[in-house]
Coordinates of C-alpha atoms in Angstrom, one line a residue:
Chain A
X1 CA 132.2 278.8 245.2
X2 CA 134.3 281.8 247.3
X3 CA 134.8 283.9 244.7
X4 CA 139.2 284.6 245.2
X5 CA 139.9 287.4 244.6
X6 CA 143.8 288.5 244.0
X7 CA 146.1 291.7 244.1
X8 CA 148.5 291.6 241.2
X9 CA 151.9 293.8 241.5
X10 CA 154.4 294.7 238.7
X11 CA 157.7 296.6 238.8
X12 CA 160.0 294.6 237.0
X13 CA 160.0 297.4 234.0
X14 CA 159.3 301.2 234.0
X15 CA 155.3 300.4 234.7
X16 CA 154.2 300.6 237.5
X17 CA 150.7 299.1 237.6
X18 CA 148.4 297.0 240.6
X19 CA 145.7 295.1 239.6
X20 CA 143.0 293.1 241.3
X21 CA 141.9 290.0 239.3
X22 CA 138.8 287.9 241.2
X23 CA 139.2 284.7 240.0
X24 CA 141.5 284.3 237.8
X25 CA 140.0 285.7 234.6
X26 CA 137.9 288.9 235.6
X27 CA 139.4 292.0 235.2
X28 CA 137.8 294.2 239.0
X29 CA 140.2 297.3 238.7
X30 CA 143.5 298.0 237.5
X31 CA 146.3 300.8 236.7
X32 CA 149.0 301.2 235.8
X33 CA 151.3 304.2 235.6
X34 CA 153.7 304.1 233.1
X35 CA 156.9 305.9 233.1
X36 CA 157.4 305.5 228.9
X37 CA 157.6 309.8 228.5
X38 CA 160.7 309.7 231.5
X39 CA 162.7 307.2 229.9
X40 CA 161.8 308.0 225.9
X41 CA 163.7 311.1 227.0
X42 CA 166.8 309.2 227.6
X43 CA 166.7 306.4 224.5
X44 CA 165.5 304.2 226.6
X45 CA 164.7 302.5 230.1
X46 CA 167.5 303.5 232.7
X47 CA 166.8 301.1 236.1
X48 CA 168.1 303.4 238.8
X49 CA 165.4 305.9 237.5
X50 CA 162.3 303.2 236.7
X51 CA 163.3 302.2 240.2
X52 CA 163.1 305.5 242.1
X53 CA 160.0 306.2 240.2
X54 CA 158.5 303.3 241.8
X55 CA 159.6 303.8 244.9
X56 CA 157.7 307.4 245.2
X57 CA 155.1 306.7 242.9
X58 CA 153.4 302.9 244.4
X59 CA 151.7 303.7 247.7
X60 CA 150.0 306.6 245.0
X61 CA 149.1 303.5 242.7
X62 CA 147.3 301.9 245.4
X63 CA 145.7 304.2 246.8
X64 CA 144.3 304.9 243.3
X65 CA 143.0 301.6 242.5
X66 CA 141.2 301.5 245.5
X67 CA 139.5 304.3 244.0
X68 CA 138.1 301.9 242.1
X69 CA 136.5 299.9 243.9
X70 CA 133.9 299.5 246.2
X71 CA 136.2 296.3 247.8
X72 CA 139.6 296.7 250.1
X73 CA 142.8 295.1 251.1
X74 CA 140.4 292.8 253.6
X75 CA 139.1 292.0 250.9
X76 CA 142.0 290.2 249.1
X77 CA 142.4 286.9 249.4
X78 CA 146.9 286.8 248.5
X79 CA 148.5 289.4 247.3
X80 CA 151.0 288.5 244.3
X81 CA 154.3 289.9 243.0
X82 CA 156.3 289.2 239.8
X83 CA 159.9 288.8 241.4
X84 CA 161.5 287.7 238.3
X85 CA 163.1 288.5 235.4
X86 CA 163.2 292.4 234.5
X87 CA 165.4 295.1 236.6
X88 CA 166.5 294.2 240.0
X89 CA 165.8 297.3 241.6
X90 CA 161.9 297.6 239.8
X91 CA 161.5 294.5 241.1
X92 CA 162.7 294.4 244.2
X93 CA 160.4 298.5 245.2
X94 CA 157.1 295.7 244.4
X95 CA 158.2 292.3 246.2
X96 CA 158.7 294.3 249.3
X97 CA 155.4 296.6 249.0
X98 CA 153.9 293.0 248.9
X99 CA 155.5 291.6 252.3
X100 CA 154.3 294.7 253.2
X101 CA 150.3 294.0 252.6
X102 CA 151.2 290.5 252.7
X103 CA 152.3 291.4 256.6
X104 CA 150.2 294.2 257.4
X105 CA 147.1 292.1 256.2
X106 CA 147.8 288.6 257.2
X107 CA 147.4 287.7 253.5
X108 CA 149.2 285.0 251.5
X109 CA 152.2 285.7 249.8
X110 CA 152.7 285.0 246.3
X111 CA 155.4 284.7 243.7
X112 CA 154.6 285.5 240.2
X113 CA 157.0 285.2 237.2
X114 CA 156.7 287.8 234.4
X115 CA 156.4 285.6 231.3
X116 CA 153.9 282.9 233.5
X117 CA 151.4 286.6 233.9
X118 CA 151.6 287.0 229.7
X119 CA 150.6 283.2 229.2
X120 CA 147.9 283.7 231.2
X121 CA 146.6 287.8 229.9
X122 CA 144.1 285.3 228.2
X123 CA 142.4 283.8 231.2
X124 CA 141.2 287.4 230.7
X125 CA 139.7 286.3 228.1
X126 CA 138.4 282.7 228.4
X127 CA 139.9 280.2 231.1
X128 CA 143.1 278.3 229.2
X129 CA 141.3 275.0 228.3
X130 CA 144.7 272.5 228.8
X131 CA 146.4 271.1 226.7
X132 CA 147.1 273.9 224.2
X133 CA 149.8 275.3 222.3
X134 CA 151.6 278.3 223.1
X135 CA 153.5 281.6 220.8
X136 CA 155.9 283.4 223.4
X137 CA 157.1 285.9 221.8
X138 CA 158.4 288.4 223.5
X139 CA 161.9 291.4 223.7
X140 CA 163.9 287.9 225.5
X141 CA 161.6 285.1 224.3
X142 CA 160.7 282.8 221.3
X143 CA 159.1 279.4 221.7
X144 CA 156.7 276.7 221.8
X145 CA 155.2 275.8 224.4
X146 CA 152.5 272.9 225.0
X147 CA 150.6 273.7 228.3
X148 CA 148.8 270.2 229.6
X149 CA 148.2 271.9 232.5
X150 CA 149.0 275.0 234.2
X151 CA 151.6 275.5 234.8
X152 CA 153.4 272.6 233.0
X153 CA 155.2 273.7 229.9
X154 CA 157.0 271.2 227.5
X155 CA 158.4 273.4 224.6
X156 CA 158.8 271.9 221.6
X157 CA 161.5 275.0 219.9
X158 CA 162.9 277.4 220.5
X159 CA 164.9 280.3 219.0
X160 CA 168.5 279.2 218.2
X161 CA 169.5 283.4 218.0
X162 CA 167.6 286.6 219.2
X163 CA 163.8 286.7 219.9
X164 CA 162.2 288.2 218.3
X165 CA 161.3 291.1 220.1
X166 CA 164.5 292.2 220.1
X167 CA 165.4 292.2 216.9
X168 CA 161.9 294.2 216.0
X169 CA 164.6 296.5 218.7
X170 CA 168.1 296.2 217.2
X171 CA 166.9 296.8 213.4
X172 CA 164.7 299.7 214.8
X173 CA 167.5 301.6 215.6
X174 CA 169.3 300.3 212.8
X175 CA 166.3 302.6 210.8
X176 CA 167.0 305.5 213.5
X177 CA 163.0 304.9 214.7
X178 CA 162.6 306.7 218.5
X179 CA 162.7 304.6 221.3
X180 CA 160.4 302.5 221.4
X181 CA 161.5 301.0 218.6
X182 CA 159.8 297.2 218.1
X183 CA 155.7 299.7 217.9
X184 CA 158.1 302.3 215.7
X185 CA 158.6 299.0 213.0
X186 CA 154.7 298.5 213.5
X187 CA 154.5 302.0 212.7
X188 CA 156.5 302.7 209.9
X189 CA 155.7 298.8 208.0
X190 CA 152.3 300.2 207.8
X191 CA 153.0 303.1 205.6
X192 CA 155.5 301.0 203.0
X193 CA 155.1 297.5 201.4
X194 CA 156.9 294.8 201.7
X195 CA 159.7 295.7 198.2
X196 CA 163.2 294.4 199.1
X197 CA 163.8 291.2 199.3
X198 CA 165.3 289.1 202.3
X199 CA 166.5 285.9 202.9
X200 CA 163.5 283.7 204.5
X201 CA 165.0 281.8 207.9
X202 CA 166.0 278.3 206.5
X203 CA 166.0 276.4 209.8
X204 CA 165.1 273.4 208.9
X205 CA 165.8 271.9 212.6
X206 CA 162.0 271.3 213.3
X207 CA 159.7 274.6 215.7
X208 CA 163.6 276.2 216.6
X209 CA 163.1 279.4 214.9
X210 CA 165.9 282.0 214.0
X211 CA 166.3 285.4 213.6
X212 CA 170.1 286.8 213.3
X213 CA 170.4 286.2 210.0
X214 CA 167.5 288.3 209.6
X215 CA 168.7 290.9 211.0
X216 CA 172.3 290.5 209.7
X217 CA 170.8 290.9 205.6
X218 CA 169.5 294.2 206.7
X219 CA 171.9 294.9 208.9
X220 CA 174.0 294.8 205.8
X221 CA 171.2 296.2 203.7
X222 CA 171.4 299.4 204.8
X223 CA 175.1 299.5 205.6
X224 CA 175.4 299.1 201.1
X225 CA 172.3 300.9 200.3
X226 CA 174.2 304.0 202.8
X227 CA 177.7 302.9 201.6
X228 CA 175.9 303.5 197.5
X229 CA 174.9 307.0 198.4
X230 CA 172.2 306.0 197.4
X231 CA 168.1 306.3 200.1
X232 CA 166.1 303.9 202.4
X233 CA 162.7 303.3 201.5
X234 CA 162.7 303.4 205.9
X235 CA 158.9 302.9 205.0
X236 CA 159.3 299.6 202.7
X237 CA 162.2 297.9 204.2
X238 CA 160.5 298.5 208.3
X239 CA 157.4 296.6 205.8
X240 CA 159.8 294.3 204.4
X241 CA 161.2 293.1 207.5
X242 CA 158.1 293.1 209.4
X243 CA 156.3 290.3 206.8
X244 CA 159.0 287.9 206.4
X245 CA 159.7 287.9 210.5
X246 CA 155.8 287.0 210.4
X247 CA 156.4 284.2 208.6
X248 CA 158.4 282.5 210.5
X249 CA 156.0 282.9 213.3
X250 CA 153.2 281.6 211.6
X251 CA 155.3 279.6 209.9
X252 CA 156.8 277.7 212.6
X253 CA 153.4 277.5 214.3
X254 CA 151.3 275.9 211.5
X255 CA 153.7 273.1 212.3
X256 CA 153.7 273.3 216.0
X257 CA 150.4 272.6 215.2
X258 CA 150.4 269.7 212.5
X259 CA 152.7 267.8 215.4
X260 CA 150.7 268.5 217.9
X261 CA 147.0 268.3 216.7
X262 CA 146.6 270.7 219.1
X263 CA 143.1 272.3 219.2
X264 CA 143.6 275.3 220.8
X265 CA 146.9 278.3 220.7
X266 CA 147.3 281.2 222.8
X267 CA 149.5 283.9 221.8
X268 CA 151.1 285.5 224.9
X269 CA 154.4 288.1 225.5
X270 CA 154.8 292.2 224.9
X271 CA 154.9 291.3 220.7
X272 CA 151.7 289.7 221.0
X273 CA 150.6 293.2 220.7
X274 CA 151.3 294.1 216.7
X275 CA 148.9 293.7 214.9
X276 CA 150.5 292.7 211.8
X277 CA 150.5 288.9 214.5
X278 CA 147.5 289.3 215.1
X279 CA 146.0 289.4 211.5
X280 CA 148.4 286.9 210.6
X281 CA 147.7 284.3 213.6
X282 CA 144.2 284.6 212.7
X283 CA 144.0 283.7 209.2
X284 CA 146.0 280.7 210.5
X285 CA 143.5 279.9 213.2
X286 CA 140.7 280.1 210.0
X287 CA 143.4 277.8 207.9
X288 CA 144.0 275.5 210.6
X289 CA 140.6 275.0 212.6
X290 CA 142.2 276.2 215.4
X291 CA 140.7 278.4 218.8
X292 CA 143.0 281.0 218.8
X293 CA 143.4 284.0 222.6
X294 CA 145.2 286.6 222.4
X295 CA 145.1 288.9 224.6
X296 CA 143.3 292.2 224.3
X297 CA 146.0 295.1 224.2
X298 CA 146.1 296.5 227.4
X299 CA 147.0 292.9 228.6
X300 CA 150.5 293.2 226.1
X301 CA 152.3 295.1 227.1
X302 CA 153.4 294.9 231.2
X303 CA 150.1 295.2 233.9
X304 CA 149.4 294.3 236.7
X305 CA 146.3 292.2 235.2
X306 CA 147.9 289.3 234.3
X307 CA 150.5 288.8 237.6
X308 CA 146.9 288.6 239.6
X309 CA 145.2 285.9 236.7
X310 CA 148.7 284.2 236.3
X311 CA 148.4 284.1 240.8
X312 CA 145.4 282.1 240.6
X313 CA 146.2 278.9 239.8
X314 CA 148.9 279.1 242.0
X315 CA 146.6 280.3 244.8
X316 CA 144.6 276.6 244.1
X317 CA 148.0 274.8 244.7
X318 CA 148.7 276.9 247.8
X319 CA 152.1 277.6 246.8
X320 CA 152.7 280.7 248.7
X321 CA 156.1 282.4 249.3
X322 CA 158.2 282.9 252.4
X323 CA 159.5 286.5 253.0
X324 CA 162.7 286.2 252.5
X325 CA 162.3 285.4 248.6
X326 CA 164.3 287.5 247.0
X327 CA 163.2 289.1 243.5
X328 CA 166.0 287.9 240.4
X329 CA 166.8 289.8 236.8
X330 CA 167.4 286.5 235.7
X331 CA 165.1 283.4 236.1
X332 CA 163.9 280.6 233.9
X333 CA 159.7 279.9 233.8
X334 CA 161.0 276.3 231.9
X335 CA 163.6 275.2 230.4
X336 CA 164.8 275.7 226.5
X337 CA 166.4 272.5 225.7
Chain B
X1 CA 155.0 302.6 269.8
X2 CA 157.7 303.2 267.2
X3 CA 158.9 301.2 264.3
X4 CA 162.2 302.0 263.6
X5 CA 163.9 301.1 260.5
X6 CA 167.1 301.2 259.4
X7 CA 168.8 299.7 256.1
X8 CA 170.8 302.3 254.5
X9 CA 174.2 300.4 254.9
X10 CA 175.0 296.6 254.9
X11 CA 173.0 296.8 258.3
X12 CA 168.8 295.8 258.7
X13 CA 167.9 297.6 262.1
X14 CA 164.8 296.8 263.3
X15 CA 163.3 298.8 266.6
X16 CA 161.0 298.1 268.5
X17 CA 160.5 302.0 271.1
X18 CA 157.5 302.3 274.1
X19 CA 157.3 305.6 275.6
X20 CA 160.4 306.7 274.5
X21 CA 162.4 304.0 275.7
X22 CA 164.3 301.1 273.0
X23 CA 162.3 297.7 274.2
X24 CA 163.6 295.8 271.1
X25 CA 166.7 295.8 268.9
X26 CA 167.5 293.7 265.6
X27 CA 170.3 294.0 263.9
X28 CA 171.1 291.6 261.0
X29 CA 174.2 292.2 258.6
X30 CA 172.4 291.2 254.9
X31 CA 176.2 291.2 252.4
X32 CA 173.7 289.1 249.6
X33 CA 170.4 291.5 249.5
X34 CA 168.0 292.8 252.4
X35 CA 165.4 291.3 250.6
X36 CA 166.2 288.5 252.2
X37 CA 166.1 290.2 256.2
X38 CA 163.6 293.3 256.2
X39 CA 159.9 292.6 256.3
X40 CA 161.7 288.4 258.1
X41 CA 162.8 290.7 260.5
X42 CA 160.2 293.1 261.4
X43 CA 157.5 290.0 261.6
X44 CA 160.1 288.2 263.5
X45 CA 160.6 291.9 266.3
X46 CA 156.9 291.8 266.2
X47 CA 156.3 288.4 267.3
X48 CA 159.2 288.3 269.9
X49 CA 157.2 291.4 271.4
X50 CA 154.2 290.4 271.3
X51 CA 152.5 292.9 269.9
X52 CA 150.7 293.4 266.8
X53 CA 151.4 296.0 263.7
X54 CA 148.4 297.5 265.2
X55 CA 150.0 298.6 268.3
X56 CA 152.0 300.8 266.4
X57 CA 151.4 304.7 266.0
X58 CA 154.7 306.2 264.1
X59 CA 157.2 304.7 262.1
X60 CA 161.0 306.0 261.6
X61 CA 162.4 305.3 258.4
X62 CA 166.2 306.2 258.0
X63 CA 166.0 308.0 254.1
X64 CA 169.0 307.8 253.2
X65 CA 172.1 308.9 251.5
X66 CA 173.7 305.4 251.7
X67 CA 172.5 301.5 248.6
X68 CA 170.7 303.0 247.1
X69 CA 168.7 299.6 246.8
X70 CA 169.0 299.6 250.2
X71 CA 167.2 303.1 251.0
X72 CA 164.7 302.5 248.9
X73 CA 163.6 298.9 250.4
X74 CA 163.2 300.9 254.2
X75 CA 161.6 303.4 253.0
X76 CA 159.6 301.2 250.4
X77 CA 158.3 298.8 253.6
X78 CA 157.9 302.3 255.4
X79 CA 155.2 304.2 253.8
X80 CA 153.7 301.5 252.6
X81 CA 153.3 300.9 256.4
X82 CA 152.9 304.4 257.4
X83 CA 150.0 304.2 254.7
X84 CA 147.5 301.4 254.8
X85 CA 147.8 301.5 259.0
X86 CA 147.6 305.2 258.6
X87 CA 149.8 306.1 261.5
X88 CA 152.3 309.0 260.9
X89 CA 156.1 308.4 258.9
X90 CA 159.3 310.8 259.8
X91 CA 161.7 310.1 258.3
X92 CA 165.7 311.5 258.9
X93 CA 169.1 311.4 256.9
X94 CA 171.2 309.0 258.1
X95 CA 173.8 311.4 258.9
X96 CA 171.9 313.4 261.4
X97 CA 170.6 309.8 262.5
X98 CA 174.6 309.1 263.4
X99 CA 175.6 312.5 264.1
X100 CA 171.9 313.1 267.1
X101 CA 174.0 309.1 267.8
X102 CA 177.7 311.5 268.9
X103 CA 178.1 313.6 271.5
X104 CA 181.5 315.9 270.3
X105 CA 180.0 319.3 269.7
X106 CA 182.1 319.3 266.1
X107 CA 182.3 316.4 264.2
X108 CA 182.7 314.6 261.5
X109 CA 180.1 312.0 260.3
X110 CA 180.7 309.9 257.2
X111 CA 178.5 307.5 254.9
X112 CA 181.0 305.0 252.9
X113 CA 180.3 303.7 250.1
X114 CA 183.0 301.7 247.7
X115 CA 183.6 304.9 245.3
X116 CA 183.9 307.5 248.0
X117 CA 181.6 308.8 250.8
X118 CA 178.9 310.4 252.0
X119 CA 179.4 313.5 254.0
X120 CA 178.3 315.7 257.0
X121 CA 180.0 318.7 258.7
X122 CA 178.6 319.3 262.5
X123 CA 178.6 322.4 264.6
X124 CA 176.3 322.7 267.8
X125 CA 174.9 319.7 265.7
X126 CA 173.0 322.0 263.3
X127 CA 174.4 320.9 259.6
X128 CA 177.4 323.1 258.6
X129 CA 177.3 322.5 254.6
X130 CA 174.5 320.6 252.9
X131 CA 175.4 316.7 253.2
X132 CA 177.4 315.9 249.7
X133 CA 178.8 312.9 248.2
X134 CA 183.0 313.0 247.5
X135 CA 185.3 310.6 246.0
X136 CA 187.7 309.7 248.7
X137 CA 190.6 311.6 247.2
X138 CA 187.9 315.1 247.0
X139 CA 187.2 313.7 250.7
X140 CA 190.8 314.2 252.6
X141 CA 191.4 318.0 250.5
X142 CA 187.7 318.4 251.9
X143 CA 187.9 318.4 255.3
X144 CA 191.8 319.8 255.7
X145 CA 189.2 322.9 256.2
X146 CA 188.7 321.0 259.8
X147 CA 191.1 320.4 261.2
X148 CA 189.2 320.3 264.9
X149 CA 186.4 319.2 263.9
X150 CA 186.4 314.6 265.2
X151 CA 185.4 311.8 263.4
X152 CA 181.9 310.4 264.0
X153 CA 181.4 306.8 264.7
X154 CA 179.2 305.1 262.5
X155 CA 176.7 304.5 265.2
X156 CA 172.3 304.8 265.5
X157 CA 171.4 305.7 269.7
X158 CA 167.6 305.2 268.7
X159 CA 166.1 306.8 271.8
X160 CA 168.4 310.0 270.9
X161 CA 166.8 309.8 267.1
X162 CA 163.3 309.3 267.8
X163 CA 163.4 311.6 270.7
X164 CA 164.7 314.7 268.5
X165 CA 162.4 314.0 266.2
X166 CA 159.3 314.1 268.2
X167 CA 159.4 318.0 267.5
X168 CA 159.9 317.1 263.6
X169 CA 156.1 317.3 261.6
X170 CA 154.8 313.9 260.5
X171 CA 154.9 313.5 256.3
X172 CA 152.3 312.0 253.6
X173 CA 153.1 308.8 252.9
X174 CA 153.4 309.7 249.4
X175 CA 155.7 312.3 249.8
X176 CA 158.3 309.4 251.7
X177 CA 161.1 309.2 249.1
X178 CA 164.9 308.3 249.6
X179 CA 167.4 311.0 250.0
X180 CA 170.1 309.9 247.1
X181 CA 172.3 312.6 247.2
X182 CA 174.7 311.6 244.2
X183 CA 173.5 311.9 240.6
X184 CA 173.1 309.4 238.4
X185 CA 176.0 307.6 236.7
X186 CA 174.3 307.1 233.4
X187 CA 173.5 310.4 233.4
X188 CA 176.6 311.9 233.7
X189 CA 177.8 314.2 230.7
X190 CA 174.2 314.5 229.8

């Protein structure tokens, strides 16, 4: 069979990234230009600045990408871009760029959901085998999903309140850690011990998650200690928070494995870059004798490689998009209960 | 042949010029997003003109000021076309493009948005000051200094614009960027 090359484009937040992926699983070449330093000086991503920088850099990123490979645009079989969810102005730059390349080189256009990208980042490790259980953890998601085939999502459980990544960021803010909050919690946790007692979630609502109670207890603890004039050990509190949050993820995933009898587990989303979560999930996989896949660290943050990988099954199904495709700041890949 | 692109306001305007003559023009007013109409309109005019993208030797794009997102989409598509087709690209501001399309020797060109106006004052086709952005009340004060100036009509004469640009140098497509004029609101006060 002829090899299929897909050019992927990702601009949903503060990374301008373009990648070439072969057959949905081989990263041929990737360029990621991050704007993180620019946004860090404002304490978070400024959407208008992000959009402006995407337009400034996008053709340069394309040039850099093709300097890494002998392939040319003519060798591509399709052009794929993230259309949702994300910062609307940023998504639009990548999408219009993709449409233009599609028009110039007469290649089909494929719109890709950002979250599908995080899931298919696992295809870059080893081709996904169905059925599989997916734990999706990011700033906007905390879900356990049973996938019976490509793009077939059966949601077993989701968060009843905040997403786990969101709570990481909020706790970082309460502790006064700089942007980006989540990764800094992890850094602090590494140097601390889980000496603070935080409540485990008592949601017995089957496979659903809850993180708002944990968040509130951290906030209350910080306020109470500050009022008493006693000092918070940020390292220990970060560690206590992380241990409790990950415990819930592991416990619910274990229940889902038991319930579905699934033999494969994948972790997807930005929080899958968290080393403690990776370690705990690896332990769980050993204990339950399940095959675990977690994307390499570089594919956990936003990148176009995962977008090109996620476009591959859509290419095979000929699910192409027209030039009037619009970007969306929110759009669901699947419906939660 | 030249491909002309303007997206700075609610209109997507695409023109094809051959030997200084506008041979085809499509204007689509999109109240939602230019993303729905921009690339489809380019595809349509090429089809209607029975040409291919390879027939273009130059891209002309209006690079603002105006709608941030509108300008950004037009510029992104234009620079990508110029870069991939390896042809020249030229930019013109919306204010200067409107000025070129109006014959009066002394004129005020405005591009309004929902809170104020981008303004250029022209004497003998030259900008008296640089392009500025003022709130509507500031604008009323500002134009008192120019009593004998006429208001330019917001209209683009694509032939005049592209002929004027003949004497202007090409830009490297990588360096083609929107002109925003306005500062970013969230950063004000920082």
